[in-house]
Amino acid sequence: MTGALALPGETLAYGNAPRPAAQLPHQKYRCLFNHELGILLWQDKGITAANVAKYVDKLAGTDVDAVMCCPTAWRTNLFPSEVDPGWKRYLDLPYSNKMGGFEKSMKYIFDGGDPVAETLANCRRLNKGFFISYRMNDFHFVDKKEWPTHNAFWREHPEYWLADTNTHATGNNDDVRLLNWALPQVREHYFSILNELATRYDIDGIEFDFRRCWTLFRRTQVEAGVPLLTEFIKRVRARLDELSLKRGKYLQLCVRSLETVSRGRAFGIDIADWDTKGLIDMVNVSPSFIQTTEINLEDFQKKTPNSRIYGELDHVLRVDGGKYRFTHIEHYRAGALNFLSRQADGISIFNYDWVSGSMQRHLAPGLM
């Protein structure tokens, strides 16, 4: 299937033309919290209902009003997907025991658990918005073919990789085992997964995570890839419009973006055009992994004026010698103040769950 999906009797319109779905009520969130379900694989017992709940429970009484739920452990989908049914065949992987929590977590889903549904239910109990934050080409361990968290689509289709080398994926190298978004089969797979998640769960929106990793096309294919990616975004937007009208609420699209508009455009992410076309609602401006306020919020405010702009706070700081340490609460507060004083519409918190347990108590009322 290609192109946008229109409802019977409806002509989809973008840009300055009105869209019926966009007139539906929707919340303007102020504090986004990224929750990566992959952290559940690191529990001694694998996934349990109790440890699914605890990662949401700590948000009670805080300024967080939307949870951006990443439903994967790197490339493995952590819900009972029919599009990617790896959870049905996890015991067939001869190397699944390389990560003990992986096998236990797959068994949890095989036995009827659904971490996405359980996280959503806990968010609703606490009156938090719920977004799916999906990694558009996750780079973790693509230099290791037999790492257990590669999903079947990646593993069974090496012809869809940009290249077949043992090179770690970075934004400066396309000679890696990342999927090639120039191929229609790749775009169809991602659409099918996002459509399944949006249809199956009562989400409030989807976030396209282009930071883990942002390489989508070979560098020689970027310009040809720009309209392909835009058409993909348009197709997802159309599907969310259809679901919005059925559910009576507007489902929003957020982009977790590189730190400047032009840097994203160099990889084929034409976020300014998406904003002009009315395809997106929110932009989460990310430094990727290391906490810094040196992201160009003003660039996005100028070039994506129709979208709400968020500044992202990350969980580690770079210190002398290239080492890292956890971001302290004082840095979180200073970063939030910096972004809000620059007229950001809100802040986003990324990878906080990976901060040591002694820091968790600091997520408290008054962060904003």
Short mmCIF file of C-alpha atoms in Angstrom, two decimals:
data_model
loop_
_atom_site.label_atom_id
_atom_site.label_comp_id
_atom_site.label_asym_id
_atom_site.label_seq_id
_atom_site.Cartn_x
_atom_site.Cartn_y
_atom_site.Cartn_z
CA MET A 1 0.00 0.00 0.00
CA THR A 2 1.30 3.45 -0.82
CA GLY A 3 0.13 6.98 -0.26
CA ALA A 4 -2.23 8.37 2.35
CA LEU A 5 -5.31 6.62 3.67
CA ALA A 6 -8.53 8.60 3.30
CA LEU A 7 -11.79 7.89 5.05
CA PRO A 8 -14.79 7.19 2.81
CA GLY A 9 -16.10 10.51 1.53
CA GLU A 10 -13.16 12.46 2.95
CA THR A 11 -10.41 14.20 1.05
CA LEU A 12 -7.30 14.46 3.17
CA ALA A 13 -5.85 17.95 3.26
CA TYR A 14 -2.55 19.22 4.61
CA GLY A 15 -0.84 22.57 4.91
CA ASN A 16 -3.23 25.44 5.52
CA ALA A 17 -6.38 23.49 4.61
CA PRO A 18 -8.48 22.23 7.53
CA ARG A 19 -8.52 18.57 8.55
CA PRO A 20 -11.58 17.39 10.49
CA ALA A 21 -9.49 15.30 12.88
CA ALA A 22 -7.34 18.28 13.83
CA GLN A 23 -10.41 20.05 15.19
CA LEU A 24 -10.89 17.37 17.85
CA PRO A 25 -9.82 18.11 21.44
CA HIS A 26 -6.25 17.38 22.40
CA GLN A 27 -4.00 18.25 25.31
CA LYS A 28 -0.98 20.52 25.13
CA TYR A 29 1.53 18.60 27.20
CA ARG A 30 4.26 20.30 29.24
CA CYS A 31 6.51 17.52 30.53
CA LEU A 32 7.27 14.41 28.46
CA PHE A 33 8.88 11.36 30.07
CA ASN A 34 10.57 8.75 27.90
CA HIS A 35 10.03 5.22 29.24
CA GLU A 36 12.00 2.53 27.46
CA LEU A 37 10.43 -0.86 28.09
CA GLY A 38 13.79 -2.43 27.28
CA ILE A 39 14.89 -1.62 30.82
CA LEU A 40 12.61 -4.43 31.97
CA LEU A 41 14.98 -6.96 30.41
CA TRP A 42 17.60 -6.00 32.99
CA GLN A 43 15.46 -7.10 35.93
CA ASP A 44 16.63 -10.30 37.65
CA LYS A 45 13.27 -11.95 37.05
CA GLY A 46 12.65 -10.49 33.61
CA ILE A 47 9.34 -8.73 33.07
CA THR A 48 6.71 -8.94 35.81
CA ALA A 49 3.51 -6.97 36.28
CA ALA A 50 5.04 -5.45 39.42
CA ASN A 51 8.12 -4.06 37.73
CA VAL A 52 6.06 -2.80 34.79
CA ALA A 53 3.96 -0.82 37.26
CA LYS A 54 6.81 0.58 39.36
CA TYR A 55 8.32 2.52 36.47
CA VAL A 56 5.05 4.43 36.06
CA ASP A 57 4.10 4.63 39.75
CA LYS A 58 7.06 6.89 40.52
CA LEU A 59 5.55 9.55 38.23
CA ALA A 60 2.55 10.05 40.52
CA GLY A 61 2.42 13.60 41.82
CA THR A 62 5.09 14.89 39.42
CA ASP A 63 4.86 17.41 36.60
CA VAL A 64 5.11 14.62 34.02
CA ASP A 65 1.89 14.70 32.01
CA ALA A 66 2.80 12.39 29.11
CA VAL A 67 4.73 9.12 29.02
CA MET A 68 6.56 8.43 25.76
CA CYS A 69 6.60 4.65 25.87
CA CYS A 70 9.25 2.95 23.76
CA PRO A 71 7.69 -0.51 23.16
CA THR A 72 10.95 -2.19 22.21
CA ALA A 73 14.14 -3.59 23.65
CA TRP A 74 16.31 -2.12 20.94
CA ARG A 75 14.80 -3.93 17.92
CA THR A 76 12.67 -6.52 19.74
CA ASN A 77 9.02 -5.54 20.12
CA LEU A 78 7.83 -6.07 23.71
CA PHE A 79 4.17 -6.69 23.05
CA PRO A 80 2.28 -9.63 21.48
CA SER A 81 2.68 -8.36 17.92
CA GLU A 82 1.24 -10.23 14.97
CA VAL A 83 3.35 -8.15 12.57
CA ASP A 84 6.56 -9.15 14.35
CA PRO A 85 5.73 -12.39 16.23
CA GLY A 86 9.22 -13.06 17.54
CA TRP A 87 7.79 -13.64 21.01
CA LYS A 88 6.23 -16.84 19.67
CA ARG A 89 9.57 -18.21 18.49
CA TYR A 90 12.04 -16.89 21.05
CA LEU A 91 13.15 -20.36 22.16
CA ASP A 92 14.24 -21.11 18.59
CA LEU A 93 17.08 -18.61 18.93
CA PRO A 94 20.23 -20.56 19.81
CA TYR A 95 21.82 -17.43 21.28
CA SER A 96 18.89 -16.10 23.33
CA ASN A 97 20.69 -16.97 26.57
CA LYS A 98 23.32 -14.31 25.87
CA MET A 99 20.95 -12.00 27.74
CA GLY A 100 19.11 -13.84 30.50
CA GLY A 101 16.41 -11.23 30.89
CA PHE A 102 15.57 -11.47 27.21
CA GLU A 103 14.42 -15.07 27.41
CA LYS A 104 12.46 -14.47 30.63
CA SER A 105 10.82 -11.38 29.16
CA MET A 106 9.81 -13.15 25.96
CA LYS A 107 8.29 -15.90 28.09
CA TYR A 108 6.27 -13.26 29.96
CA ILE A 109 4.70 -12.15 26.67
CA PHE A 110 4.35 -15.75 25.46
CA ASP A 111 2.41 -16.55 28.66
CA GLY A 112 -0.07 -13.71 28.04
CA GLY A 113 1.64 -10.60 29.41
CA ASP A 114 1.54 -7.32 27.51
CA PRO A 115 3.93 -4.66 28.87
CA VAL A 116 2.53 -1.98 26.54
CA ALA A 117 -1.07 -2.55 27.66
CA GLU A 118 0.02 -2.69 31.30
CA THR A 119 2.03 0.52 31.02
CA LEU A 120 -0.92 2.24 29.33
CA ALA A 121 -3.29 1.12 32.10
CA ASN A 122 -0.95 2.49 34.75
CA CYS A 123 -0.66 5.79 32.89
CA ARG A 124 -4.44 6.11 32.74
CA ARG A 125 -4.68 5.35 36.46
CA LEU A 126 -2.36 8.31 37.11
CA ASN A 127 -3.99 10.53 34.47
CA LYS A 128 -0.90 10.65 32.26
CA GLY A 129 -0.96 10.91 28.48
CA PHE A 130 0.40 7.90 26.61
CA PHE A 131 2.45 8.06 23.42
CA ILE A 132 4.24 5.31 21.53
CA SER A 133 7.85 6.42 20.96
CA TYR A 134 9.23 4.23 18.18
CA ARG A 135 12.87 4.02 17.16
CA MET A 136 12.97 4.45 13.42
CA ASN A 137 16.25 2.57 12.86
CA ASP A 138 17.72 1.44 16.17
CA PHE A 139 21.50 1.07 16.04
CA HIS A 140 22.19 -1.08 19.10
CA PHE A 141 24.40 -4.12 18.47
CA VAL A 142 24.06 -4.13 14.67
CA ASP A 143 27.77 -4.97 14.66
CA LYS A 144 26.83 -8.31 16.31
CA LYS A 145 24.63 -10.47 14.10
CA GLU A 146 23.68 -12.89 16.86
CA TRP A 147 22.67 -10.41 19.53
CA PRO A 148 19.30 -11.70 20.83
CA THR A 149 17.31 -8.47 20.61
CA HIS A 150 17.44 -8.22 16.81
CA ASN A 151 13.93 -8.87 15.54
CA ALA A 152 13.04 -11.39 12.85
CA PHE A 153 12.53 -8.76 10.14
CA TRP A 154 16.08 -7.45 10.59
CA ARG A 155 17.59 -10.91 11.03
CA GLU A 156 15.85 -12.58 8.08
CA HIS A 157 16.42 -9.81 5.54
CA PRO A 158 20.10 -8.93 5.26
CA GLU A 159 19.31 -7.71 1.75
CA TYR A 160 17.52 -4.77 3.41
CA TRP A 161 20.63 -3.65 5.32
CA LEU A 162 22.66 -0.67 4.17
CA ALA A 163 25.71 -2.95 4.30
CA ASP A 164 26.92 -6.14 5.97
CA THR A 165 29.89 -5.23 8.15
CA ASN A 166 30.83 -5.54 11.82
CA THR A 167 30.93 -1.76 12.10
CA HIS A 168 29.20 0.05 14.95
CA ALA A 169 26.51 2.38 13.62
CA THR A 170 27.12 6.12 13.75
CA GLY A 171 25.64 9.08 11.93
CA ASN A 172 28.77 9.42 9.83
CA ASN A 173 28.84 5.93 8.35
CA ASP A 174 26.28 4.12 6.23
CA ASP A 175 28.47 1.02 5.81
CA VAL A 176 26.51 -0.67 8.62
CA ARG A 177 23.70 -3.15 9.25
CA LEU A 178 20.97 -0.54 9.58
CA LEU A 179 17.84 -0.95 7.50
CA ASN A 180 17.71 0.97 4.21
CA TRP A 181 14.65 3.22 4.19
CA ALA A 182 14.92 3.66 0.42
CA LEU A 183 13.41 0.17 0.14
CA PRO A 184 9.59 0.00 0.15
CA GLN A 185 9.68 -3.24 2.15
CA VAL A 186 11.38 -1.42 5.03
CA ARG A 187 8.92 1.45 5.02
CA GLU A 188 6.01 -1.00 4.84
CA HIS A 189 7.31 -2.93 7.84
CA TYR A 190 7.56 0.19 9.99
CA PHE A 191 4.13 1.39 8.91
CA SER A 192 2.63 -2.00 9.76
CA ILE A 193 4.14 -1.97 13.24
CA LEU A 194 3.02 1.62 13.95
CA ASN A 195 -0.44 0.89 12.58
CA GLU A 196 -0.69 -2.19 14.80
CA LEU A 197 0.31 -0.22 17.89
CA ALA A 198 -2.03 2.68 17.13
CA THR A 199 -4.94 0.36 16.38
CA ARG A 200 -4.38 -2.03 19.28
CA TYR A 201 -3.86 0.55 22.06
CA ASP A 202 -5.72 3.70 23.11
CA ILE A 203 -2.75 5.96 22.50
CA ASP A 204 -2.66 9.75 22.58
CA GLY A 205 -0.07 9.93 19.83
CA ILE A 206 3.12 8.60 18.28
CA GLU A 207 6.67 9.91 18.55
CA PHE A 208 9.08 9.15 15.70
CA ASP A 209 12.43 8.65 17.41
CA PHE A 210 15.09 9.59 14.86
CA ARG A 211 17.87 9.80 17.44
CA ARG A 212 18.49 6.07 17.92
CA CYS A 213 19.71 6.02 15.09
CA TRP A 214 19.16 8.79 12.56
CA THR A 215 20.79 7.03 9.58
CA LEU A 216 18.02 6.04 7.18
CA PHE A 217 19.51 6.19 3.69
CA ARG A 218 22.89 5.81 2.08
CA ARG A 219 24.44 9.23 1.83
CA THR A 220 24.15 9.08 -1.95
CA GLN A 221 20.41 8.37 -1.61
CA VAL A 222 19.40 11.08 0.84
CA GLU A 223 17.86 13.53 -1.63
CA ALA A 224 15.90 10.77 -3.35
CA GLY A 225 14.85 9.55 0.10
CA VAL A 226 13.43 12.85 1.36
CA PRO A 227 10.07 12.57 -0.46
CA LEU A 228 9.84 8.87 0.44
CA LEU A 229 10.13 9.64 4.14
CA THR A 230 7.71 12.55 3.84
CA GLU A 231 5.17 10.27 2.18
CA PHE A 232 5.65 7.78 5.02
CA ILE A 233 4.97 10.49 7.61
CA LYS A 234 1.92 11.59 5.64
CA ARG A 235 0.63 8.03 5.58
CA VAL A 236 0.98 7.63 9.35
CA ARG A 237 -0.67 11.02 9.90
CA ALA A 238 -3.61 9.94 7.73
CA ARG A 239 -4.03 6.73 9.69
CA LEU A 240 -4.00 8.64 12.97
CA ASP A 241 -6.58 11.05 11.58
CA GLU A 242 -8.81 8.09 10.79
CA LEU A 243 -8.42 6.71 14.31
CA SER A 244 -8.91 10.19 15.79
CA LEU A 245 -12.32 10.52 14.18
CA LYS A 246 -13.33 7.07 15.37
CA ARG A 247 -12.17 7.71 18.95
CA GLY A 248 -13.29 11.32 19.27
CA LYS A 249 -9.86 12.66 20.23
CA TYR A 250 -6.96 13.99 18.18
CA LEU A 251 -3.93 11.69 18.06
CA GLN A 252 -0.77 13.76 17.90
CA LEU A 253 2.52 13.22 16.08
CA CYS A 254 5.80 14.12 17.73
CA VAL A 255 9.30 13.97 16.25
CA ARG A 256 12.33 13.32 18.44
CA SER A 257 14.75 15.29 16.33
CA LEU A 258 18.41 16.04 15.89
CA GLU A 259 19.57 19.26 17.52
CA THR A 260 19.14 21.50 14.44
CA VAL A 261 16.72 21.47 11.53
CA SER A 262 19.53 21.43 8.96
CA ARG A 263 21.35 18.49 10.57
CA GLY A 264 18.22 16.39 10.39
CA ARG A 265 17.63 17.45 6.79
CA ALA A 266 21.11 16.17 5.91
CA PHE A 267 19.88 12.66 6.80
CA GLY A 268 16.57 13.03 4.94
CA ILE A 269 14.43 14.27 7.85
CA ASP A 270 12.66 17.30 6.35
CA ILE A 271 10.97 18.40 9.54
CA ALA A 272 10.34 21.97 8.34
CA ASP A 273 8.36 20.63 5.38
CA TRP A 274 6.39 18.30 7.65
CA ASP A 275 5.47 21.25 9.84
CA THR A 276 4.41 23.33 6.82
CA LYS A 277 2.26 20.47 5.57
CA GLY A 278 0.58 20.13 8.96
CA LEU A 279 1.78 16.57 9.43
CA ILE A 280 3.31 16.97 12.91
CA ASP A 281 2.28 18.62 16.16
CA MET A 282 5.29 18.36 18.48
CA VAL A 283 9.08 18.46 18.13
CA ASN A 284 11.30 17.03 20.84
CA VAL A 285 14.72 18.64 20.25
CA SER A 286 17.31 16.16 21.49
CA PRO A 287 21.06 16.31 22.13
CA SER A 288 20.82 12.50 21.71
CA PHE A 289 22.44 11.11 24.86
CA ILE A 290 24.57 13.68 26.69
CA GLN A 291 22.87 16.41 28.70
CA THR A 292 23.49 19.89 27.28
CA THR A 293 21.47 23.03 26.71
CA GLU A 294 23.34 23.63 23.44
CA ILE A 295 20.46 22.64 21.21
CA ASN A 296 18.99 25.15 18.80
CA LEU A 297 15.44 25.57 20.04
CA GLU A 298 15.25 28.90 18.25
CA ASP A 299 15.96 27.21 14.92
CA PHE A 300 12.92 25.00 15.38
CA GLN A 301 10.75 27.84 16.66
CA LYS A 302 11.51 29.71 13.44
CA LYS A 303 11.33 26.82 10.96
CA THR A 304 8.59 24.68 12.54
CA PRO A 305 6.26 27.42 13.86
CA ASN A 306 3.12 25.26 13.79
CA SER A 307 4.53 22.66 16.20
CA ARG A 308 5.07 22.74 19.94
CA ILE A 309 8.79 22.68 20.77
CA TYR A 310 10.30 20.69 23.67
CA GLY A 311 13.85 20.76 25.01
CA GLU A 312 15.20 17.36 26.04
CA LEU A 313 17.04 16.69 29.30
CA ASP A 314 19.31 13.64 29.24
CA HIS A 315 20.58 11.32 31.96
CA VAL A 316 24.38 11.65 31.72
CA LEU A 317 26.96 14.44 31.55
CA ARG A 318 30.31 14.24 29.80
CA VAL A 319 33.22 15.02 32.11
CA ASP A 320 36.98 15.24 31.65
CA GLY A 321 38.65 12.38 29.85
CA GLY A 322 35.56 11.43 27.86
CA LYS A 323 33.93 9.81 30.90
CA TYR A 324 30.30 10.19 31.96
CA ARG A 325 28.39 10.65 35.18
CA PHE A 326 24.71 10.80 35.95
CA THR A 327 22.94 14.12 35.57
CA HIS A 328 22.11 15.57 39.02
CA ILE A 329 18.82 17.14 39.96
CA GLU A 330 20.45 20.59 39.90
CA HIS A 331 21.35 20.06 36.25
CA TYR A 332 17.82 18.91 35.44
CA ARG A 333 16.37 22.04 37.04
CA ALA A 334 18.91 24.36 35.42
CA GLY A 335 18.30 22.75 32.03
CA ALA A 336 14.53 23.02 32.38
CA LEU A 337 14.83 26.69 33.38
CA ASN A 338 17.10 27.33 30.41
CA PHE A 339 14.69 25.77 27.92
CA LEU A 340 11.58 27.38 29.38
CA SER A 341 13.24 30.81 29.52
CA ARG A 342 13.90 30.37 25.79
CA GLN A 343 10.16 29.94 25.25
CA ALA A 344 10.12 26.17 24.83
CA ASP A 345 6.57 24.83 25.09
CA GLY A 346 7.76 22.17 27.51
CA ILE A 347 10.57 19.82 28.44
CA SER A 348 11.28 16.17 27.75
CA ILE A 349 13.16 13.76 30.02
CA PHE A 350 15.08 10.95 28.31
CA ASN A 351 16.62 7.77 29.80
CA TYR A 352 15.89 8.83 33.37
CA ASP A 353 15.04 5.23 34.27
CA TRP A 354 18.69 4.32 33.72
CA VAL A 355 19.85 6.74 36.41
CA SER A 356 21.03 5.02 39.59
CA GLY A 357 18.37 4.25 42.17
CA SER A 358 19.71 6.89 44.55
CA MET A 359 18.70 9.57 42.04
CA GLN A 360 15.15 8.35 41.44
CA ARG A 361 13.76 10.09 44.51
CA HIS A 362 14.60 13.46 43.00
CA LEU A 363 11.85 13.37 40.37
CA ALA A 364 9.43 15.40 42.43
CA PRO A 365 6.80 18.14 42.16
CA GLY A 366 8.25 21.50 41.21
CA LEU A 367 10.71 20.30 38.54
CA MET A 368 9.08 22.81 36.21
#
